[in-house]
Coordinates of C-alpha atoms in Angstrom, one line a residue:
M976 CA -2.4 19.4 -19.3
R977 CA -2.9 18.5 -15.7
W978 CA -1.0 19.6 -12.6
L979 CA -0.7 16.9 -10.0
V980 CA -0.6 18.0 -6.3
L981 CA 0.7 14.9 -4.5
N982 CA 0.5 14.9 -0.7
T983 CA -0.3 12.5 2.0
I984 CA -2.1 13.4 5.3
D985 CA 0.9 12.5 7.5
D986 CA 3.7 13.9 5.4
N987 CA 5.7 17.0 6.4
L988 CA 4.9 19.2 3.4
L989 CA 3.5 22.6 4.1
P990 CA -0.3 22.0 4.2
Y991 CA -0.9 25.6 3.0
G992 CA 1.0 24.5 -0.1
Y993 CA -1.5 21.7 -0.8
Q994 CA -4.7 23.8 -0.6
T995 CA -3.1 26.9 -2.3
S996 CA -1.6 24.8 -5.1
I997 CA -5.0 23.5 -6.0
K998 CA -6.6 26.9 -5.8
I999 CA -3.8 28.5 -8.0
A1000 CA -4.1 25.9 -10.7
Y1001 CA -7.9 26.0 -10.5
V1002 CA -8.1 29.8 -11.0
L1003 CA -5.6 29.7 -13.8
N1004 CA -8.0 27.3 -15.6
V1005 CA -5.5 24.4 -15.4
T1006 CA -6.9 21.0 -14.7
V1007 CA -5.6 20.1 -11.2
V1008 CA -5.6 16.7 -9.6
S1009 CA -5.2 15.7 -6.0
V1010 CA -3.0 12.6 -5.6
G1011 CA -2.6 10.9 -2.3
I1012 CA -5.3 12.8 -0.5
G1013 CA -8.1 11.2 -2.3
E1014 CA -11.7 9.9 -2.0
Y1015 CA -11.3 8.4 1.4
F1016 CA -10.3 11.6 3.1
Y1017 CA -12.6 13.9 1.1
N1018 CA -15.6 11.8 2.0
L1019 CA -14.6 10.6 5.5
E1020 CA -16.4 13.3 7.5
E1021 CA -19.7 12.8 5.6
N1022 CA -19.4 9.0 5.6
A1023 CA -18.7 8.9 9.3
K1024 CA -22.1 10.3 10.1
S1025 CA -23.6 6.9 9.2
Y1026 CA -21.1 4.7 10.8
T1027 CA -22.2 2.0 13.2
F1028 CA -20.8 2.0 16.7
E1029 CA -18.3 -0.7 15.7
A1030 CA -17.1 1.4 12.8
K1031 CA -16.8 4.4 15.0
M1032 CA -14.7 2.5 17.4
R1033 CA -12.3 1.3 14.7
L1034 CA -11.9 4.8 13.6
L1035 CA -11.4 6.0 17.2
L1036 CA -8.5 3.6 17.6
E1037 CA -6.9 5.2 14.5
L1038 CA -7.4 8.7 15.8
C1039 CA -6.4 8.4 19.4
A1040 CA -2.9 8.6 20.8
E1041 CA -0.9 5.4 20.9
E1042 CA -0.8 5.3 24.7
E1043 CA -4.7 5.5 24.8
Q1044 CA -5.3 2.7 22.3
L1045 CA -4.9 -0.2 24.7
G1046 CA -7.4 1.2 27.2
F1047 CA -9.9 2.0 24.5
A1048 CA -9.4 -1.4 22.9
E1049 CA -10.1 -3.2 26.2
G1050 CA -13.3 -1.2 26.7
I1051 CA -14.4 -1.9 23.1
Q1052 CA -13.7 -5.6 23.5
K1053 CA -15.7 -5.8 26.8
I1054 CA -18.7 -4.4 25.0
K1055 CA -18.3 -6.9 22.2
D1056 CA -18.1 -9.8 24.7
F1057 CA -21.1 -8.5 26.6
N1058 CA -23.2 -8.2 23.4
K1059 CA -22.5 -11.8 22.7
L1060 CA -24.0 -13.0 25.9
K1061 CA -27.5 -14.5 25.5
N1062 CA -28.5 -14.0 29.1
K1063 CA -27.1 -10.6 30.1
P1064 CA -26.9 -10.0 33.9
S1065 CA -29.3 -7.2 34.6
K1066 CA -26.9 -5.5 37.0
L1067 CA -24.3 -5.1 34.2
I1068 CA -26.6 -3.6 31.6
G1069 CA -26.4 -0.1 33.1
P1070 CA -22.6 0.0 33.4
F1071 CA -22.1 -1.3 29.8
I1072 CA -24.6 1.3 28.5
K1073 CA -22.6 3.9 30.4
L1074 CA -19.3 2.6 29.0
K1075 CA -20.6 2.7 25.4
S1076 CA -21.8 6.2 26.0
I1077 CA -18.4 7.3 27.3
L1078 CA -16.6 5.7 24.3
T1079 CA -19.1 7.4 21.9
K1080 CA -18.5 10.8 23.5
I1081 CA -14.7 10.3 23.2
Y1082 CA -15.1 9.3 19.5
D1083 CA -17.3 12.4 18.9
D1084 CA -14.6 14.7 20.5
Q1085 CA -11.7 13.1 18.7
S1086 CA -13.3 12.9 15.3
E1087 CA -14.6 16.5 15.5
Y1088 CA -11.1 17.7 16.2
F1089 CA -9.6 15.6 13.5
F1090 CA -12.1 16.9 10.9
K1091 CA -11.4 20.5 12.0
T1092 CA -7.7 19.8 11.7
L1093 CA -8.2 18.5 8.1
Q1094 CA -10.1 21.7 7.2
I1095 CA -7.5 24.0 8.8
N1096 CA -4.6 22.2 7.2
Y1097 CA -6.0 21.1 3.9
E1098 CA -9.3 22.8 3.4
L1099 CA -11.0 19.6 2.3
R1100 CA -14.5 20.9 3.0
T1101 CA -13.8 24.0 0.8
L1102 CA -12.1 22.2 -2.0
K1103 CA -14.8 19.5 -2.2
K1104 CA -17.2 22.3 -3.3
I1105 CA -15.2 22.9 -6.5
L1106 CA -14.8 19.3 -7.6
H1107 CA -15.4 18.9 -11.3
P1108 CA -14.3 16.1 -13.6
E1109 CA -12.6 18.6 -16.0
Q1110 CA -11.4 21.2 -13.6
F1111 CA -10.4 19.7 -10.2
Y1112 CA -10.7 16.1 -9.1
Y1113 CA -8.9 13.5 -7.0
Y1114 CA -7.7 10.0 -7.7
P1115 CA -10.0 7.6 -5.8
K1116 CA -7.4 5.9 -3.6
S1117 CA -5.1 7.5 -1.1
A1118 CA -1.4 7.0 -1.9
Q1119 CA 0.0 4.1 0.1
L1120 CA 3.6 3.8 0.9
N1121 CA 4.2 0.4 -0.6
E1122 CA 5.7 -0.8 -3.8
A1123 CA 2.3 -1.5 -5.4
D1124 CA 1.3 2.1 -5.4
L1125 CA 4.5 3.9 -6.6
G1126 CA 3.1 4.5 -10.1
N1127 CA 1.9 7.8 -8.8
F1128 CA 5.5 8.9 -8.3
T1129 CA 6.5 7.9 -11.8
L1130 CA 3.6 9.6 -13.5
E1131 CA 2.2 6.2 -14.5
L1132 CA -1.3 7.3 -13.6
P1133 CA -4.8 6.0 -14.0
D1134 CA -5.9 8.4 -16.7
P1135 CA -3.1 9.3 -19.2
E1136 CA -5.7 10.2 -21.8
N1137 CA -6.7 13.3 -19.8
G1138 CA -3.6 15.3 -20.8
I1139 CA 0.0 15.9 -20.0
P1140 CA 0.7 15.3 -16.3
I1141 CA 3.0 17.7 -14.5
F1142 CA 4.0 17.5 -10.9
F1143 CA 3.0 20.7 -8.9
L1144 CA 5.6 20.5 -6.1
T1145 CA 5.6 22.1 -2.6
V1146 CA 9.2 22.6 -1.5
Q1147 CA 8.6 23.8 2.1
D1148 CA 7.8 21.9 5.3
Y1149 CA 5.4 22.6 8.1
S1150 CA 7.7 25.3 9.5
N1151 CA 8.0 26.9 6.1
K1152 CA 11.6 25.7 5.8
D1153 CA 13.1 24.7 2.5
L1154 CA 13.0 21.0 1.9
L1155 CA 15.3 21.1 -1.1
S1156 CA 18.6 19.3 -0.6
F1157 CA 19.8 20.6 -4.0
E1158 CA 20.1 23.9 -5.8
I1159 CA 17.6 25.2 -8.4
F1160 CA 19.5 27.2 -11.1
K1161 CA 18.3 29.9 -13.4
S1162 CA 17.6 28.8 -16.9
T1163 CA 20.5 31.0 -18.2
S1164 CA 23.0 29.3 -16.0
K1165 CA 25.6 27.0 -17.4
N1166 CA 24.7 24.6 -14.6
A1167 CA 21.2 24.3 -16.1
E1168 CA 22.6 22.5 -19.0
E1169 CA 23.6 19.6 -16.8
L1170 CA 20.7 17.1 -17.0
N1171 CA 21.2 16.1 -13.3
N1172 CA 20.5 19.7 -12.2
C1173 CA 17.3 21.6 -11.8
Y1174 CA 16.4 24.9 -13.3
A1175 CA 13.3 27.2 -12.9
E1176 CA 12.1 30.7 -13.3
E1177 CA 9.6 32.8 -11.4
S1178 CA 6.1 33.1 -12.8
C1179 CA 2.7 34.1 -11.3
K1180 CA 2.6 35.8 -7.9
F1181 CA -0.5 35.4 -5.8
P1182 CA -1.9 37.2 -2.8
I1183 CA -3.3 35.2 0.1
M1184 CA -5.5 32.4 -1.1
A1185 CA -6.7 31.1 2.3
L1186 CA -10.3 31.0 3.3
L1187 CA -11.6 31.6 -0.3
V1188 CA -14.8 29.6 -0.7
G1189 CA -16.2 27.8 -3.8
N1190 CA -18.0 30.8 -5.3
D1191 CA -14.9 33.0 -4.9
L1192 CA -12.7 30.5 -6.7
R1193 CA -15.3 30.0 -9.4
N1194 CA -15.5 33.7 -10.0
M1195 CA -11.7 34.0 -10.1
R1196 CA -11.5 31.2 -12.6
A1197 CA -14.0 32.9 -14.8
D1198 CA -12.1 36.2 -14.5
L1199 CA -8.9 34.6 -15.6
E1200 CA -10.2 32.2 -18.3
K1201 CA -9.2 34.4 -21.2
P1202 CA -6.2 36.2 -19.6
S1203 CA -4.6 32.9 -18.7
K1204 CA -5.1 31.2 -22.1
E1205 CA -1.6 32.1 -23.4
F1206 CA -0.1 31.0 -20.1
R1207 CA -1.7 27.5 -20.4
E1208 CA -0.8 27.1 -24.1
K1209 CA 2.8 28.1 -23.7
I1210 CA 3.4 25.9 -20.7
E1211 CA 1.8 22.9 -22.4
A1212 CA 3.8 23.4 -25.6
W1213 CA 7.0 23.5 -23.6
A1214 CA 6.0 20.5 -21.5
Q1215 CA 5.4 18.5 -24.7
V1216 CA 8.9 19.4 -26.0
C1217 CA 10.3 18.1 -22.6
Y1218 CA 8.4 14.8 -22.8
Q1219 CA 9.0 14.3 -26.5
N1220 CA 12.8 14.8 -26.1
P1221 CA 13.8 13.0 -22.9
N1222 CA 17.4 12.9 -21.8
S1223 CA 18.3 16.0 -23.8
K1224 CA 18.6 19.8 -23.5
E1225 CA 15.7 20.4 -25.9
G1226 CA 13.4 21.4 -23.1
L1227 CA 15.9 23.9 -21.8
L1228 CA 16.6 25.3 -25.2
Y1229 CA 12.9 25.8 -25.9
F1230 CA 12.5 27.3 -22.5
R1231 CA 15.3 29.8 -23.1
K1232 CA 13.9 30.8 -26.4
H1233 CA 10.1 30.9 -25.7
L1234 CA 9.5 31.1 -21.9
K1235 CA 12.4 32.9 -20.2
K1236 CA 11.6 36.5 -20.9
W1237 CA 7.9 35.9 -21.3
L1238 CA 7.5 34.4 -17.8
N1239 CA 8.4 37.8 -16.3
S1240 CA 5.2 39.2 -17.9
T1241 CA 3.1 36.6 -16.1
K1242 CA 3.9 37.6 -12.6
K1243 CA 0.9 39.9 -12.4
L1244 CA -1.4 37.7 -14.3
P1245 CA -3.4 36.7 -11.2
L1246 CA -4.2 40.4 -10.6
K1247 CA -6.4 40.4 -13.8
S1248 CA -9.0 38.9 -11.5
W1249 CA -10.7 41.8 -9.8
M1250 CA -11.1 39.8 -6.6
L1251 CA -7.5 38.8 -6.4
K1252 CA -6.5 42.3 -7.1
G1253 CA -8.6 43.5 -4.3
I1254 CA -7.2 41.0 -1.9
D1255 CA -3.7 42.0 -3.0
N1256 CA -4.4 45.6 -2.1
D1257 CA -5.9 44.8 1.3
I1258 CA -3.7 42.1 2.7
N1259 CA 0.1 42.4 2.7
N1260 CA 1.1 38.9 3.7
L1261 CA 0.9 35.3 2.8
R1262 CA 1.9 35.9 -0.8
S1263 CA 3.1 33.0 -2.8
E1264 CA 4.5 32.3 -6.2
I1265 CA 5.0 29.6 -8.7
L1266 CA 8.1 28.7 -10.6
I1267 CA 8.3 26.8 -13.9
G1268 CA 11.2 24.6 -14.8
E1269 CA 12.6 21.1 -15.1
M1270 CA 13.8 18.6 -12.4
P1271 CA 15.3 15.1 -12.6
I1272 CA 12.8 12.5 -11.5
E1273 CA 15.3 11.3 -8.8
K1274 CA 15.3 14.8 -7.3
I1275 CA 11.5 14.9 -7.4
W1276 CA 11.5 11.6 -5.4
Q1277 CA 14.2 13.0 -3.1
L1278 CA 11.9 16.0 -2.3
Y1279 CA 9.0 13.6 -1.5
L1280 CA 11.4 11.6 0.8
N1281 CA 12.5 14.8 2.5
G1282 CA 8.9 15.7 3.1
N1283 CA 8.0 12.3 4.5
T1284 CA 5.6 11.6 1.6
I1285 CA 7.5 8.4 0.9
T1286 CA 9.7 6.3 3.1
Q1287 CA 13.3 5.5 2.6
K1288 CA 12.3 2.0 1.5
S1289 CA 9.9 3.4 -1.1
F1290 CA 12.6 5.8 -2.3
D1291 CA 15.1 2.9 -2.7
T1292 CA 12.5 0.9 -4.6
L1293 CA 11.9 3.9 -7.0
L1294 CA 15.7 4.2 -7.6
Q1295 CA 15.8 0.5 -8.4
Y1296 CA 12.9 0.9 -10.7
K1297 CA 14.6 3.8 -12.4
S1298 CA 17.7 1.7 -12.9
D1299 CA 15.7 -1.2 -14.3
Q1300 CA 13.8 1.0 -16.7
T1301 CA 16.7 3.1 -18.0
P1302 CA 16.7 5.3 -19.9
K1303 CA 13.0 5.9 -19.4
Y1304 CA 13.5 7.9 -16.2
D1305 CA 16.7 9.6 -17.0
G1306 CA 16.9 13.3 -17.9
R1307 CA 14.5 15.8 -16.5
W1308 CA 10.7 16.3 -16.2
P1309 CA 8.8 19.6 -16.4
V1310 CA 7.5 20.8 -13.0
V1311 CA 5.7 23.6 -11.4
I1312 CA 7.0 24.7 -8.0
F1313 CA 4.9 26.3 -5.3
K1314 CA 6.6 28.6 -2.7
C1315 CA 5.1 30.5 0.1
L1316 CA 6.9 33.9 0.2
D1317 CA 5.8 35.1 3.6
T1318 CA 7.8 33.7 6.6
N1319 CA 5.3 35.0 9.2
F1320 CA 2.4 32.9 8.0
K1321 CA 1.9 31.4 11.5
L1322 CA 0.2 34.6 12.5
L1323 CA -2.8 33.4 10.5
F1324 CA -2.2 29.6 10.5
P1325 CA -0.6 28.4 13.8
K1326 CA 0.5 25.2 12.1
D1327 CA 3.0 24.2 14.7
E1328 CA 0.3 24.0 17.3
I1329 CA -2.0 22.1 14.9
K1330 CA 0.9 19.8 13.9
E1331 CA 1.8 19.0 17.5
E1332 CA -1.8 18.2 18.5
S1333 CA -2.6 16.4 15.3
T1334 CA 0.3 13.9 15.7
N1335 CA -2.1 12.2 18.1
L1336 CA -4.8 12.2 15.4
S1337 CA -2.8 10.7 12.5
V1338 CA -4.7 8.3 10.3
R1339 CA -3.0 5.4 8.6
K1340 CA -3.5 5.6 4.9
T1341 CA -5.6 2.4 4.8
I1342 CA -8.3 1.9 7.4
S1343 CA -10.5 -1.2 7.4
L1344 CA -14.1 -0.5 8.4
D1345 CA -15.5 -3.8 7.2

């Protein structure tokens, strides 16, 4: 069983949801996979240290504000043209060295801020330290918003042999507002029996997970390895029923019989880690929870559309794909849902300020540095 956390750098999903979802699955000893935010972004900071001046300038044009691009591009082009000259006028050598130095300094400032923003929003430096092929890994490529890469959104993924894939969904945006444009019903509701509706029940509740480093997370994972065994086995058994009986109520019936009451007992499961219990006693904010349930694939895509993870064009393409492949993508899929319970999380993470500034530092999902 794998839980897939699918985000892109410039979507509107709560970044705290990305980093915390990965940490939650990791400490529960569930294999967790980052989709969308992949190899490029995890290795960008380290790789950039060896970039040539030309590569740095290409990245600078991606990082800078749109209104600055033209001016920087003109300066970069002048340096290129000057370097092509066989007989360089001696009086111009000094000014061009100065121009190159200025552009390099601008790049250093812009890139330093961008990497700092990635860490604050997504904790890529922290998460990179717990990478492991059987515990937490990322798919190599970043998700691209074009038709060729939409397999990620249909669970047609590169490594199906590595276990049942389940979407781990964030349902809040940067401002911690609900992105859902539909209702999630309790499993006991009559509405839950309609296959075009969602149902879910509360499960594990976690204290603040921010700023926990690799050793902390590894210790928590070790603490919870045995206590979380039943949790993993029951969720996986239910997910298998859901996938083996598509377009039916079998998943819901199994859920009602085997998971509904039992999930209530899992709410304090994380506190069986002595470290998480200590954090819970010391800090009374930024709590989060996960919910377990089923959601129609179309509503999963709608959530990604609401969060700007996919475009309207991509969403329409997926709907057409669903229609062409019927009944393959009818019915519901098992999901895990992340929710930040604290509405005052900006006290610790001033995301609005970061978001406002980082709009000038957005990186397109494919950058050519050839």
